[in-house]
Short mmCIF file of C-alpha atoms and ligand atoms in Angstrom, two decimals:
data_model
loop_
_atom_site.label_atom_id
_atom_site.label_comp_id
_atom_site.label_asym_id
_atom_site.label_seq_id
_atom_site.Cartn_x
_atom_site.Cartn_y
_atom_site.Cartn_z
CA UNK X 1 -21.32 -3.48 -9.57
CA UNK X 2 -21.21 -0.30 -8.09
CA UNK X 3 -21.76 3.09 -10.34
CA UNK X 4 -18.94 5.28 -9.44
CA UNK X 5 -20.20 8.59 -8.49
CA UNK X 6 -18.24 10.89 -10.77
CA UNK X 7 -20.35 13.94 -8.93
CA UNK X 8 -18.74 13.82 -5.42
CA UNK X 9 -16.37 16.31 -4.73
CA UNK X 10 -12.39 16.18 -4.96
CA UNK X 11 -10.23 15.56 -2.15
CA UNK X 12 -9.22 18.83 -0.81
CA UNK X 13 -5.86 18.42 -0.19
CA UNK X 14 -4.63 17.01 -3.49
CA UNK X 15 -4.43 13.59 -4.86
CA UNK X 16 -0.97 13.23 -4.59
CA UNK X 17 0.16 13.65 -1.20
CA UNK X 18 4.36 12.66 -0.90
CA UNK X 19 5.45 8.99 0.57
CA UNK X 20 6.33 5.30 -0.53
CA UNK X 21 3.59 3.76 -2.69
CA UNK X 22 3.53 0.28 -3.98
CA UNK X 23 3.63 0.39 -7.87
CA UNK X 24 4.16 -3.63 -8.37
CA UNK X 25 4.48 -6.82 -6.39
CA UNK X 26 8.11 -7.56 -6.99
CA UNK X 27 7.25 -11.15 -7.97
CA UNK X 28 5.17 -9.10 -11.15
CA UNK X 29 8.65 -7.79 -12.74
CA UNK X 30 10.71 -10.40 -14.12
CA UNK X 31 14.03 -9.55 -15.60
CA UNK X 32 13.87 -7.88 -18.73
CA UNK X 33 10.31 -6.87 -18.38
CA UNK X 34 8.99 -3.66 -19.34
CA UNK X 35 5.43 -2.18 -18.44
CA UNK X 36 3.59 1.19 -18.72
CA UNK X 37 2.24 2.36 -15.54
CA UNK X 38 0.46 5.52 -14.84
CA UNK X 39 1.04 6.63 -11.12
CA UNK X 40 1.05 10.11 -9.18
CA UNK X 41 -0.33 11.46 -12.38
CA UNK X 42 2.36 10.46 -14.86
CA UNK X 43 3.47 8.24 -17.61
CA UNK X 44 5.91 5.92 -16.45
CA UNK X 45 7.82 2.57 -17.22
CA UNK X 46 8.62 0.01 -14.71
CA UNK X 47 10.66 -2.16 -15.73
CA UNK X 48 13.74 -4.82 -14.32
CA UNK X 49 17.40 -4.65 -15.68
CA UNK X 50 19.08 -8.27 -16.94
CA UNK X 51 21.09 -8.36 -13.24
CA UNK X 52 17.41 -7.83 -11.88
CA UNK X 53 17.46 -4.26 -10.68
CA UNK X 54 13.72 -2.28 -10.88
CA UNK X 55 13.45 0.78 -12.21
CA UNK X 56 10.72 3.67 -12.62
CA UNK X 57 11.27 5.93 -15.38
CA UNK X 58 9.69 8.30 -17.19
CA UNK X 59 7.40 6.88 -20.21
CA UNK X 60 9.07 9.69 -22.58
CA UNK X 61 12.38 9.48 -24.52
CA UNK X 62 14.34 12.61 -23.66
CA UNK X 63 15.68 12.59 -27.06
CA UNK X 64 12.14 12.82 -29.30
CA UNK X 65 9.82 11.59 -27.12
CA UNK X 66 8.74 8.20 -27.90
CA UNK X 67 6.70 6.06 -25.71
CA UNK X 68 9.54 3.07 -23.86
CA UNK X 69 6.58 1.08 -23.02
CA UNK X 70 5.86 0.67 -26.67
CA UNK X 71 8.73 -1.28 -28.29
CA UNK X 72 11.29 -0.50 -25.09
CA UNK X 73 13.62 -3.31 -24.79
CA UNK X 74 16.02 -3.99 -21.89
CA UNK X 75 19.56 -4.66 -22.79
CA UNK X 76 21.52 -5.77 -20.38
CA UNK X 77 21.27 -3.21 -17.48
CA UNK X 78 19.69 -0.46 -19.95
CA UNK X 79 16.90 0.21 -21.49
CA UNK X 80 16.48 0.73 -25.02
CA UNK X 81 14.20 3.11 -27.25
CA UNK X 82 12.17 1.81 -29.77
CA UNK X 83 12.65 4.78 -31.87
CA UNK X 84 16.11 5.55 -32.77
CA UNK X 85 17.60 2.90 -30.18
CA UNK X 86 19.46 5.30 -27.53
CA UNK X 87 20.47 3.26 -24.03
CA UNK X 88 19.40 4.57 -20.60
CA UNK X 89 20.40 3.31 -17.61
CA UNK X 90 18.42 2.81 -14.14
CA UNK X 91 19.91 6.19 -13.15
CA UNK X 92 18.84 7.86 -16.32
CA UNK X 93 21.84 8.15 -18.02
CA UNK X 94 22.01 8.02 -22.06
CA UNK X 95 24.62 4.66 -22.27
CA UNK X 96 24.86 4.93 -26.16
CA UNK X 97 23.53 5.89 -29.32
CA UNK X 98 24.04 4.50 -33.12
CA UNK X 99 25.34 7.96 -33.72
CA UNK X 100 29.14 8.51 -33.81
CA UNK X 101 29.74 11.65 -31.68
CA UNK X 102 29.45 12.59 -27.91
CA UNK X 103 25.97 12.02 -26.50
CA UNK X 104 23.26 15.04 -25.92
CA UNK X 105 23.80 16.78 -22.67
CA UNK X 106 20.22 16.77 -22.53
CA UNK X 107 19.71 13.10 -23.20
CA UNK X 108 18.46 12.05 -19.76
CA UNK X 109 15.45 9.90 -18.50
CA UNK X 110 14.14 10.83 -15.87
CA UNK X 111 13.54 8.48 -12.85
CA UNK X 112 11.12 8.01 -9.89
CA UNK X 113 12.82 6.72 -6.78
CA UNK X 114 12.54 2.97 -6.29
CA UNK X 115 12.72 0.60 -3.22
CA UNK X 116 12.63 -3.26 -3.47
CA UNK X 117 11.13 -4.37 -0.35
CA UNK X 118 9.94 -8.19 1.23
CA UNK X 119 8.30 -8.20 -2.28
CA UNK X 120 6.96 -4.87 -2.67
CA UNK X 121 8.35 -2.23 -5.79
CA UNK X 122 7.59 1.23 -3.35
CA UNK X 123 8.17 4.27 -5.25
CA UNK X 124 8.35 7.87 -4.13
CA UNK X 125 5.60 9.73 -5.61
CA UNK X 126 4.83 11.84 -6.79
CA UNK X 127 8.62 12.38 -7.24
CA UNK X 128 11.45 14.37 -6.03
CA UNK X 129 13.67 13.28 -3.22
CA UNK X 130 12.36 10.67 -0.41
CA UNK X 131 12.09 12.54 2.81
CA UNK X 132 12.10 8.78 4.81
CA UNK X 133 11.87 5.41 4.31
CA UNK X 134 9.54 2.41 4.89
CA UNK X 135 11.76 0.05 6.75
CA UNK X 136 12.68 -3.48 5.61
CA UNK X 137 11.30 -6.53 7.53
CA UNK X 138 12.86 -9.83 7.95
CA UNK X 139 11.04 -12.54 5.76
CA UNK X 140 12.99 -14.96 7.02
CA UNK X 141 10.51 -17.77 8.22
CA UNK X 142 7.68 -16.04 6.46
CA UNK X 143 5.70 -17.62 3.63
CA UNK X 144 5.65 -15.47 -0.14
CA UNK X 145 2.85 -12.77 -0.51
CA UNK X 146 -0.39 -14.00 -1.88
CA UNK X 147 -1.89 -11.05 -3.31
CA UNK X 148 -4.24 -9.21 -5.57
CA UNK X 149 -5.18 -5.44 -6.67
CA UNK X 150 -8.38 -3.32 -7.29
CA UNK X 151 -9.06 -0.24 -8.88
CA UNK X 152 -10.44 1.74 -7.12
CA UNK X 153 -12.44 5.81 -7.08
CA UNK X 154 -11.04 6.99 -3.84
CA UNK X 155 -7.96 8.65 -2.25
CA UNK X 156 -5.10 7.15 -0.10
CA UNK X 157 -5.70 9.47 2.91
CA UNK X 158 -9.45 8.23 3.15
CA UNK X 159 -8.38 4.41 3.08
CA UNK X 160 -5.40 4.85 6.00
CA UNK X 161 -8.13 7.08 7.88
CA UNK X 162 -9.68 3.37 8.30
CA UNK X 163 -7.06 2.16 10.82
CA UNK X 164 -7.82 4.70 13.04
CA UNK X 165 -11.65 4.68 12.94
CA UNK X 166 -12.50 1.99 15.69
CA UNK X 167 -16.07 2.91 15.17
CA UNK X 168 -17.16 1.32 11.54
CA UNK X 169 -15.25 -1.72 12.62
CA UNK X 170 -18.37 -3.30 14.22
CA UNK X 171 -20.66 -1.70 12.05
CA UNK X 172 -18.88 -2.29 8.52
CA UNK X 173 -17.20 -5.47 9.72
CA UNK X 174 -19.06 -6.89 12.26
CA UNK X 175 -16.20 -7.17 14.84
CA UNK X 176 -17.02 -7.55 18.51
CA UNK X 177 -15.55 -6.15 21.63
CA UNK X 178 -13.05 -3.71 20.09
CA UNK X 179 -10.39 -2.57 22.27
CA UNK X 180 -7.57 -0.07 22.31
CA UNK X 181 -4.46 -1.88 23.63
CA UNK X 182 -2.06 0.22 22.65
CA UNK X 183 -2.98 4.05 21.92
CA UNK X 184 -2.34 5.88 18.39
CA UNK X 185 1.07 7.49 18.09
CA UNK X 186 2.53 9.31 15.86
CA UNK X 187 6.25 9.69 15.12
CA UNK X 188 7.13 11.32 11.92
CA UNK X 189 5.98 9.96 8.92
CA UNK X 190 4.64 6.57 11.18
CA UNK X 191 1.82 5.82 12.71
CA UNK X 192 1.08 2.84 15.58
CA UNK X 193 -1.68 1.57 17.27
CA UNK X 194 -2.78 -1.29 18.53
CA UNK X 195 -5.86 -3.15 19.04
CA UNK X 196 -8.19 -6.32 20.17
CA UNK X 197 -11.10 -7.45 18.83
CA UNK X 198 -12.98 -10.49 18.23
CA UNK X 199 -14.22 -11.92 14.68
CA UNK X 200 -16.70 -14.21 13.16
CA UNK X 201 -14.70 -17.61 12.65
CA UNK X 202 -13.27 -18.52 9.25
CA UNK X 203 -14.88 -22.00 8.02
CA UNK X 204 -12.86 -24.97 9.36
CA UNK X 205 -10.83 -22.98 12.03
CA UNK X 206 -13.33 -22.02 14.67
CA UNK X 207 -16.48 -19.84 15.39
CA UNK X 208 -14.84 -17.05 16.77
CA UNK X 209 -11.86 -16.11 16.43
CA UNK X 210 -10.13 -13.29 19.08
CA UNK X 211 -7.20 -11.52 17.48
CA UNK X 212 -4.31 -8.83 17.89
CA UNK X 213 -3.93 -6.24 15.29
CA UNK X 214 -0.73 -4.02 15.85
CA UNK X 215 -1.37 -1.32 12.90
CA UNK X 216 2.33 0.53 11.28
CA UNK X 217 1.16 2.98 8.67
CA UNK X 218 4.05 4.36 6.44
CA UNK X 219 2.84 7.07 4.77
CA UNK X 220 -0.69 7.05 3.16
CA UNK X 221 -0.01 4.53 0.98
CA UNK X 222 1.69 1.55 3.23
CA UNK X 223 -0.35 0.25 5.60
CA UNK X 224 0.97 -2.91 7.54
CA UNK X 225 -1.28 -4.73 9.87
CA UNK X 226 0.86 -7.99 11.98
CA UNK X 227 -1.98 -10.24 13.29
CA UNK X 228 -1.73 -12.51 16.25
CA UNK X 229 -4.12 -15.37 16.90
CA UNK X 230 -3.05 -16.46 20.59
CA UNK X 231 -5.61 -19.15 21.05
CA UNK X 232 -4.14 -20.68 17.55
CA UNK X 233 -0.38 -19.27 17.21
CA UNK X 234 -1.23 -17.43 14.09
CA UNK X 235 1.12 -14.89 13.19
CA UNK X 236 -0.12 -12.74 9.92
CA UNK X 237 1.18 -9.88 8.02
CA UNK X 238 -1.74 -8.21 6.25
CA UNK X 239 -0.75 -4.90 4.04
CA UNK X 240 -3.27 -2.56 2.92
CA UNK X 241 -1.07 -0.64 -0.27
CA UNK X 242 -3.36 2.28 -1.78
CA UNK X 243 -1.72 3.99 -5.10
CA UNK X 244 -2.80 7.15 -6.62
CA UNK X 245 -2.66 6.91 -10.32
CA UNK X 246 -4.46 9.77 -12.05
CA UNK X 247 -6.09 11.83 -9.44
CA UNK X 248 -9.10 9.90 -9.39
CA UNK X 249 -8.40 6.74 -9.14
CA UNK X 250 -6.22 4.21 -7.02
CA UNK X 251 -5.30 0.73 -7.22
CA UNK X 252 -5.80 -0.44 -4.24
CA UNK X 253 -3.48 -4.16 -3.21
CA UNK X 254 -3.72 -5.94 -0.36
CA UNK X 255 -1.53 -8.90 0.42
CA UNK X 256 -0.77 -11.37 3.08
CA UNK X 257 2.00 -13.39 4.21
CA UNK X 258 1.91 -16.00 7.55
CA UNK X 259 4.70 -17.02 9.64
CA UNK X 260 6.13 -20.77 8.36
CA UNK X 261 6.08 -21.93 12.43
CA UNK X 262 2.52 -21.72 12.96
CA UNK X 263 1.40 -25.05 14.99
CA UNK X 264 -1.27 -26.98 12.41
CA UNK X 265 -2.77 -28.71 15.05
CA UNK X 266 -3.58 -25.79 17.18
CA UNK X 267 -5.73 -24.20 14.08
CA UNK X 268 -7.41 -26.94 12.95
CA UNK X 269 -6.70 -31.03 13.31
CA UNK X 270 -7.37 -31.63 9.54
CA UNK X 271 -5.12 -28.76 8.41
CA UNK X 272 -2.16 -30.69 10.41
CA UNK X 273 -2.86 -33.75 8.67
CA UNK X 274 -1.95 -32.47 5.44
CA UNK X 275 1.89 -32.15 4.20
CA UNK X 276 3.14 -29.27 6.19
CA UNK X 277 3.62 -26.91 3.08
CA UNK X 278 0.20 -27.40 1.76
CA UNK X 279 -1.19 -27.04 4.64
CA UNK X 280 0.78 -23.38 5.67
CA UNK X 281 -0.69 -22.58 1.53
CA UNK X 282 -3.97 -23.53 2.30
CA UNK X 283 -4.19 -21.41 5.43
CA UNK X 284 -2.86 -18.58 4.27
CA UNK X 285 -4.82 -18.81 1.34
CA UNK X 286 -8.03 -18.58 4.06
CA UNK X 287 -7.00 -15.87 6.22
CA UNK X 288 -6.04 -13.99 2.77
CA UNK X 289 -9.61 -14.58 1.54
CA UNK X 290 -11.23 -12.99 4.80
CA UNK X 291 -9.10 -10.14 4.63
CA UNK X 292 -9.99 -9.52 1.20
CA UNK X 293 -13.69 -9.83 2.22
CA UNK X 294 -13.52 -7.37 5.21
CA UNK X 295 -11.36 -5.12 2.56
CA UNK X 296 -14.36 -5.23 0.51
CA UNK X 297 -17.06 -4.34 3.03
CA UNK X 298 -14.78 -1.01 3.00
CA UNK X 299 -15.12 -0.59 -1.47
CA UNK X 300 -18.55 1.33 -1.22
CA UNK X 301 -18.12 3.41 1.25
CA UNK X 302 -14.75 4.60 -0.26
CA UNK X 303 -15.86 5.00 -3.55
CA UNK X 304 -19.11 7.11 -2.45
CA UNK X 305 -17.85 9.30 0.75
CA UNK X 306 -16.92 12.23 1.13
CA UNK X 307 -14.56 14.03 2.86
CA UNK X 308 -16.21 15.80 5.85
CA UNK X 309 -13.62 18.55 7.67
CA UNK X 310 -14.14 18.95 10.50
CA UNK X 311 -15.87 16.14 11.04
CA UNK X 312 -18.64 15.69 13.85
CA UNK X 313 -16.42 13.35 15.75
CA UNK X 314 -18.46 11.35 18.77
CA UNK X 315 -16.89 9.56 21.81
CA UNK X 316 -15.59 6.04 20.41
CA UNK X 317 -14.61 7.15 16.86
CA UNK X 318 -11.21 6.86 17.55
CA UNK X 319 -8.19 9.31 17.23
CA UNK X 320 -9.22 10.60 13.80
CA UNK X 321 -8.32 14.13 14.78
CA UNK X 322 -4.80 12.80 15.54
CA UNK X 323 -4.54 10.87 12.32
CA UNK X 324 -5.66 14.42 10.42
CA UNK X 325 -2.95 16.39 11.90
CA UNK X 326 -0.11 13.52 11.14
CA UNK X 327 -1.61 13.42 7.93
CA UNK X 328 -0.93 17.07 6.74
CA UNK X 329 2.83 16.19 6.84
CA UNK X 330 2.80 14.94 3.01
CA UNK X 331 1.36 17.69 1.58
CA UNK X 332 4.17 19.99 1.57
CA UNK X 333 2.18 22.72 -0.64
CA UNK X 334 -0.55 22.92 1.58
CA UNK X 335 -0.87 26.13 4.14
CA UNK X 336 0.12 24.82 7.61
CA UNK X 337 -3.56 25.17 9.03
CA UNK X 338 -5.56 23.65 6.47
CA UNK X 339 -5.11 20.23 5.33
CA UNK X 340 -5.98 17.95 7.97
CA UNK X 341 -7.78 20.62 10.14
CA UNK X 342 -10.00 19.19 12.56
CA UNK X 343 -8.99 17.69 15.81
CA UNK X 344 -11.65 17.75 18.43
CA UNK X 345 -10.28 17.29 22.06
CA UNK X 346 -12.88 15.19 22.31
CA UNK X 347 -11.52 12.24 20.29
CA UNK X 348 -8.15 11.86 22.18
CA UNK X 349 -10.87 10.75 25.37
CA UNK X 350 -12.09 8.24 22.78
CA UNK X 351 -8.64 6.89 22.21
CA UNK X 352 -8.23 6.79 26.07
CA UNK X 353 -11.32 5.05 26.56
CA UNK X 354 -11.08 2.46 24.08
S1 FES M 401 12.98 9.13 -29.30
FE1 FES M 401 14.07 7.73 -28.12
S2 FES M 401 15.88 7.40 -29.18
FE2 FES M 401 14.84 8.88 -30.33
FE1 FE2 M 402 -12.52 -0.98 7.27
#
């Protein structure tokens, strides 16, 4: 187990910076569920009214301050506190009290903005009003998420900075002939790019294993990665979901989901042999397990870096220097010509040159 280095410096540019972050898998929240979460810095409740609506609150009653994630009950489409039993709704507004009389002007939770997405709870940290949003794909077709979560010492910028840096992926994860097949591009608040590469085989589908990875990145903290296997007719959705939660840490989720028309027999004959649901589990069960171990190639280095402006970019790093400058975007705060400083002429040749 690694020993987080408590030493290395801070991110410069804050630990918060604005856009969609995944605070649940939507499959976690059942109705009437309530759960303390700390994300963006703050106390908060997540929790899922009786009609099945998710909400982010704030932890703290408005009326003395007690804790909703400590005796908070839903009822119905409220929630209610433990302490002298006021109502709140998933807009924040006090519903009722036991008291006869009109209710406190200043009786008001306050609320984080929340998206339900193809199984994702994406709130807009660290608050205020969205500026965009993450657009919704079609799951039609497409198995459920399988999933899991890490906690992480690092920073959401550093962990997006990864689709962009062609040149640890044959180092870190031992890809082969990595190629640019569609450059970086930035539009707003997203970021494409598109890439070939070829892997080590997965056990049971093949030695190698040559793949498509069209990257969308939301944000820092929504990363989507759609995977296509030609050779095999794999279609993948792979999402790389980094959270801030106190400025030091993250919680870092990954999850995949594979398209329901895959052809069995073109991945492996004994996977088509097996009841057609089973077999669609089992391999996206596998191609969830390798993503989770290239993920994990990435922990160390995360956890230990640190972040190097400008950086000493060399031809074939990738267009880092592009991904700075879209990054400085969600840090509102920051003076126009320093977060993100850094772009090197140089590295758009990389991008050109694969
Ligand atoms: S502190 Fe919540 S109702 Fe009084
Ligand atoms: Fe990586």
């Amino acid at each position: 187990m690694l020993q987080v280095d408590n030493s290395k410096p801070d991110f410069p540019w804050g630990p918060f910076p604005d856009g969609w972050y995944t605070v649940s898998f939507s499959e976690e929240l059942k109705a009437g569920e309530v759960k303390r979460v700390t994300y963006g810095g703050k106390n908060l409740v997540l929790w899922r009214t009786a009609s099945g609506r998710a909400v982010l609150s704030d932890a703290y009653c408005p009326h003395m301050g007690a804790h909703l994630g400590y005796g908070g009950v839903v009822r119905g489409e409220s929630i209610q506190c433990p302490f002298h039993s006021f109502c709140f709704d998933p807009e924040g507004r006090c519903t009722s009290t036991p008291y006869e009389g009109k209710i406190p002007h200043r009786a008001r939770l306050g609320t984080v903005p929340l998206e339900e997405k193809h199984g994702l709870l994406l709130a807009w940290l660290p608050g205020g009003e969205p500026g965009w949003s993450v657009p919704a794909l079609d799951t039609t077709g497409w198995l459920p998420l399988r999933h899991n979560v890490w906690t992480l010492s690092t920073h959401p910028q550093e962990t997006s900075e990864n689709s962009v840096d062609l040149g640890h992926l044959p180092v870190v994860h031992h890809y082969e002939d990595v190629r640019t097949l569609n450059l970086a591009r930035a539009d707003g608040p997203y970021l494409t790019a598109r890439y070939s590469m070829r892997r080590k085989g997965i056990p049971g589908i093949g030695k190698y294993i040559d793949a498509e990875f069209t990257v969308h990145l939301w944000g820092l903290g929504y990363s989507l990665v759609e995977t296509w296997v030609e050779s095999m007719g794999i279609r993948a959705r792979e999402f790389v979901l980094n959270t801030p939660v106190d400025g030091k840490l993250c919680h870092m989720r990954a999850a995949t989901s594979i398209y329901d028309g895959i052809p069995l027999e073109k991945v492996s004959p004994a996977l088509a042999l097996l009841p057609k649901r089973l077999a669609l589990h089992a391999l996206r069960e596998v191609i969830f397990q390798s993503f989770v171990n290239d993920m994990k190639q990435d922990f160390d280095i995360w956890q230990t870096k640190r972040y190097v402006d400008p950086p000493a970019l060399a031809q074939g790093d990738g267009p880092v220097g592009l991904y700075r400058r879209w990054c400085r975007q969600f840090y509102p705060d920051m003076p126009k010509t320093a977060a993100g400083a850094g772009a090197q002429p140089q590295e758009m040749l990389s991008v050109a040159s694969g």
